[in-house]
Amino acid sequence: MSNSLQQTYQIREMRLEDVRRVILIERDIFLFPWSEMNFADSIRAGYYCRVVELNDLLIGYAIMMTGPDEAHILTIGISAQWQHQGWGCKMLQYFIDLARQQQAIAVLLDVRESNIAAANLYRRLGFKQIAIRKGYYPAMCGREDALVMRLEL
């Protein structure tokens, strides 16, 4: 990623008017996407909903909820043409820092067993697999397991 790109991006709060652009990315990158209502409900519930913009182009998003001691990243997505360029890492680091600010002792997330690229990114950032949720995700032929990963802060 060049320095000029790094200087022109921002991570900001997701607003209800962003949901239409977010859902376009969601539908493009996931076979079983969240609905517009899932995103709107997350905003209304006060979860940490963020988007990343590059020169006013919305290229990604993520949502995290926090509890007394833990933060849980519910979803993260980067537009297909912007993947593998460090944007997912930037979003994750943003949420890890935010979880620390909220006094969380750990960050948890679930990832499809087949999503090797994402699982490897999480491992590079220090997440460790702590469990498997059998049949957690819908799949083309039934259900797919989720890897439960945790980062100690």
mmCIF file of N, CA, C and O in Angstrom, residues 12-49:
data_model
loop_
_atom_site.group_PDB
_atom_site.id
_atom_site.type_symbol
_atom_site.label_atom_id
_atom_site.label_comp_id
_atom_site.label_asym_id
_atom_site.label_seq_id
_atom_site.Cartn_x
_atom_site.Cartn_y
_atom_site.Cartn_z
ATOM 1 N N ARG A 12 -14.604 5.439 10.275
ATOM 2 C CA ARG A 12 -15.591 6.272 10.965
ATOM 3 C C ARG A 12 -16.812 5.441 11.332
ATOM 4 O O ARG A 12 -16.964 4.309 10.884
ATOM 5 N N GLU A 13 -17.674 6.038 12.148
ATOM 6 C CA GLU A 13 -18.906 5.360 12.536
ATOM 7 C C GLU A 13 -19.781 5.092 11.318
ATOM 8 O O GLU A 13 -19.899 5.937 10.437
ATOM 9 N N MET A 14 -20.375 3.902 11.302
ATOM 10 C CA MET A 14 -21.340 3.564 10.260
ATOM 11 C C MET A 14 -22.663 4.256 10.609
ATOM 12 O O MET A 14 -23.091 4.239 11.755
ATOM 13 N N ARG A 15 -23.261 4.869 9.611
ATOM 14 C CA ARG A 15 -24.561 5.517 9.784
ATOM 15 C C ARG A 15 -25.624 4.723 9.023
ATOM 16 O O ARG A 15 -25.298 3.948 8.126
ATOM 17 N N LEU A 16 -26.863 4.937 9.369
ATOM 18 C CA LEU A 16 -27.947 4.225 8.684
ATOM 19 C C LEU A 16 -27.886 4.451 7.177
ATOM 20 O O LEU A 16 -28.152 3.535 6.397
ATOM 21 N N GLU A 17 -27.500 5.648 6.757
ATOM 22 C CA GLU A 17 -27.438 5.919 5.311
ATOM 23 C C GLU A 17 -26.287 5.183 4.625
ATOM 24 O O GLU A 17 -26.249 5.104 3.400
ATOM 25 N N ASP A 18 -25.364 4.614 5.400
ATOM 26 C CA ASP A 18 -24.279 3.813 4.825
ATOM 27 C C ASP A 18 -24.705 2.375 4.519
ATOM 28 O O ASP A 18 -24.032 1.685 3.756
ATOM 29 N N VAL A 19 -25.784 1.930 5.128
ATOM 30 C CA VAL A 19 -26.154 0.510 5.055
ATOM 31 C C VAL A 19 -26.337 0.038 3.618
ATOM 32 O O VAL A 19 -25.918 -1.072 3.280
ATOM 33 N N ARG A 20 -26.894 0.859 2.764
ATOM 34 C CA ARG A 20 -27.081 0.431 1.361
ATOM 35 C C ARG A 20 -25.752 0.150 0.672
ATOM 36 O O ARG A 20 -25.630 -0.796 -0.092
ATOM 37 N N ARG A 21 -24.731 0.963 0.946
ATOM 38 C CA ARG A 21 -23.409 0.718 0.350
ATOM 39 C C ARG A 21 -22.740 -0.487 1.019
ATOM 40 O O ARG A 21 -22.084 -1.274 0.348
ATOM 41 N N VAL A 22 -22.926 -0.617 2.319
ATOM 42 C CA VAL A 22 -22.353 -1.762 3.047
ATOM 43 C C VAL A 22 -22.941 -3.066 2.527
ATOM 44 O O VAL A 22 -22.218 -4.038 2.290
ATOM 45 N N ILE A 23 -24.252 -3.099 2.314
ATOM 46 C CA ILE A 23 -24.907 -4.341 1.889
ATOM 47 C C ILE A 23 -24.450 -4.752 0.487
ATOM 48 O O ILE A 23 -24.402 -5.948 0.174
ATOM 49 N N LEU A 24 -24.080 -3.796 -0.344
ATOM 50 C CA LEU A 24 -23.559 -4.150 -1.675
ATOM 51 C C LEU A 24 -22.250 -4.923 -1.548
ATOM 52 O O LEU A 24 -22.029 -5.908 -2.260
ATOM 53 N N ILE A 25 -21.379 -4.489 -0.649
ATOM 54 C CA ILE A 25 -20.136 -5.226 -0.404
ATOM 55 C C ILE A 25 -20.456 -6.578 0.202
ATOM 56 O O ILE A 25 -19.944 -7.614 -0.238
ATOM 57 N N GLU A 26 -21.315 -6.588 1.210
ATOM 58 C CA GLU A 26 -21.687 -7.820 1.917
ATOM 59 C C GLU A 26 -22.197 -8.879 0.934
ATOM 60 O O GLU A 26 -21.789 -10.037 0.984
ATOM 61 N N ARG A 27 -23.084 -8.475 0.040
ATOM 62 C CA ARG A 27 -23.659 -9.428 -0.920
ATOM 63 C C ARG A 27 -22.633 -9.902 -1.950
ATOM 64 O O ARG A 27 -22.750 -10.998 -2.480
ATOM 65 N N ASP A 28 -21.654 -9.062 -2.217
ATOM 66 C CA ASP A 28 -20.626 -9.417 -3.195
ATOM 67 C C ASP A 28 -19.618 -10.412 -2.629
ATOM 68 O O ASP A 28 -19.134 -11.272 -3.357
ATOM 69 N N ILE A 29 -19.309 -10.319 -1.340
ATOM 70 C CA ILE A 29 -18.220 -11.131 -0.798
ATOM 71 C C ILE A 29 -18.674 -12.340 0.012
ATOM 72 O O ILE A 29 -17.854 -13.214 0.287
ATOM 73 N N PHE A 30 -19.946 -12.381 0.403
ATOM 74 C CA PHE A 30 -20.427 -13.502 1.201
ATOM 75 C C PHE A 30 -21.568 -14.232 0.497
ATOM 76 O O PHE A 30 -22.488 -13.595 -0.013
ATOM 77 N N LEU A 31 -21.515 -15.562 0.501
ATOM 78 C CA LEU A 31 -22.587 -16.364 -0.071
ATOM 79 C C LEU A 31 -23.877 -16.249 0.737
ATOM 80 O O LEU A 31 -24.976 -16.355 0.187
ATOM 81 N N PHE A 32 -23.734 -16.073 2.051
ATOM 82 C CA PHE A 32 -24.881 -15.971 2.944
ATOM 83 C C PHE A 32 -24.767 -14.657 3.712
ATOM 84 O O PHE A 32 -24.380 -14.635 4.874
ATOM 85 N N PRO A 33 -25.099 -13.540 3.038
ATOM 86 C CA PRO A 33 -24.865 -12.221 3.630
ATOM 87 C C PRO A 33 -25.858 -11.872 4.738
ATOM 88 O O PRO A 33 -26.962 -12.402 4.803
ATOM 89 N N TRP A 34 -25.420 -10.958 5.583
ATOM 90 C CA TRP A 34 -26.326 -10.327 6.544
ATOM 91 C C TRP A 34 -27.366 -9.542 5.749
ATOM 92 O O TRP A 34 -27.120 -9.127 4.608
ATOM 93 N N SER A 35 -28.489 -9.272 6.363
ATOM 94 C CA SER A 35 -29.523 -8.449 5.733
ATOM 95 C C SER A 35 -29.291 -6.978 6.086
ATOM 96 O O SER A 35 -28.547 -6.653 7.017
ATOM 97 N N GLU A 36 -29.956 -6.110 5.345
ATOM 98 C CA GLU A 36 -29.900 -4.683 5.677
ATOM 99 C C GLU A 36 -30.369 -4.470 7.109
ATOM 100 O O GLU A 36 -29.815 -3.646 7.834
ATOM 101 N N MET A 37 -31.398 -5.241 7.533
ATOM 102 C CA MET A 37 -31.932 -5.101 8.882
ATOM 103 C C MET A 37 -30.894 -5.490 9.934
ATOM 104 O O MET A 37 -30.816 -4.855 10.990
ATOM 105 N N ASN A 38 -30.076 -6.516 9.661
ATOM 106 C CA ASN A 38 -29.022 -6.892 10.608
ATOM 107 C C ASN A 38 -28.082 -5.712 10.867
ATOM 108 O O ASN A 38 -27.716 -5.445 12.020
ATOM 109 N N PHE A 39 -27.699 -5.018 9.806
ATOM 110 C CA PHE A 39 -26.800 -3.878 9.956
ATOM 111 C C PHE A 39 -27.504 -2.727 10.665
ATOM 112 O O PHE A 39 -26.939 -2.122 11.593
ATOM 113 N N ALA A 40 -28.725 -2.410 10.244
ATOM 114 C CA ALA A 40 -29.464 -1.313 10.873
ATOM 115 C C ALA A 40 -29.701 -1.599 12.353
ATOM 116 O O ALA A 40 -29.544 -0.706 13.200
ATOM 117 N N ASP A 41 -30.063 -2.827 12.684
ATOM 118 C CA ASP A 41 -30.283 -3.200 14.083
ATOM 119 C C ASP A 41 -29.002 -3.067 14.901
ATOM 120 O O ASP A 41 -29.041 -2.658 16.065
ATOM 121 N N SER A 42 -27.861 -3.409 14.313
ATOM 122 C CA SER A 42 -26.584 -3.287 15.014
ATOM 123 C C SER A 42 -26.262 -1.832 15.328
ATOM 124 O O SER A 42 -25.769 -1.507 16.409
ATOM 125 N N ILE A 43 -26.553 -0.947 14.383
ATOM 126 C CA ILE A 43 -26.353 0.492 14.609
ATOM 127 C C ILE A 43 -27.270 0.957 15.728
ATOM 128 O O ILE A 43 -26.831 1.612 16.685
ATOM 129 N N ARG A 44 -28.544 0.604 15.630
ATOM 130 C CA ARG A 44 -29.523 1.038 16.628
ATOM 131 C C ARG A 44 -29.230 0.471 18.020
ATOM 132 O O ARG A 44 -29.518 1.106 19.025
ATOM 133 N N ALA A 45 -28.639 -0.724 18.070
ATOM 134 C CA ALA A 45 -28.320 -1.356 19.356
ATOM 135 C C ALA A 45 -27.102 -0.721 20.020
ATOM 136 O O ALA A 45 -26.799 -1.010 21.176
ATOM 137 N N GLY A 46 -26.397 0.136 19.288
ATOM 138 C CA GLY A 46 -25.237 0.802 19.858
ATOM 139 C C GLY A 46 -23.949 -0.004 19.777
ATOM 140 O O GLY A 46 -22.979 0.298 20.466
ATOM 141 N N TYR A 47 -23.934 -1.026 18.919
ATOM 142 C CA TYR A 47 -22.691 -1.762 18.698
ATOM 143 C C TYR A 47 -21.689 -0.826 18.036
ATOM 144 O O TYR A 47 -22.054 0.198 17.464
ATOM 145 N N TYR A 48 -20.431 -1.211 18.085
ATOM 146 C CA TYR A 48 -19.398 -0.433 17.407
ATOM 147 C C TYR A 48 -19.427 -0.817 15.934
ATOM 148 O O TYR A 48 -18.903 -1.851 15.538
ATOM 149 N N CYS A 49 -20.075 0.020 15.153
ATOM 150 C CA CYS A 49 -20.234 -0.214 13.713
ATOM 151 C C CYS A 49 -19.373 0.821 12.998
ATOM 152 O O CYS A 49 -19.567 2.025 13.181
#
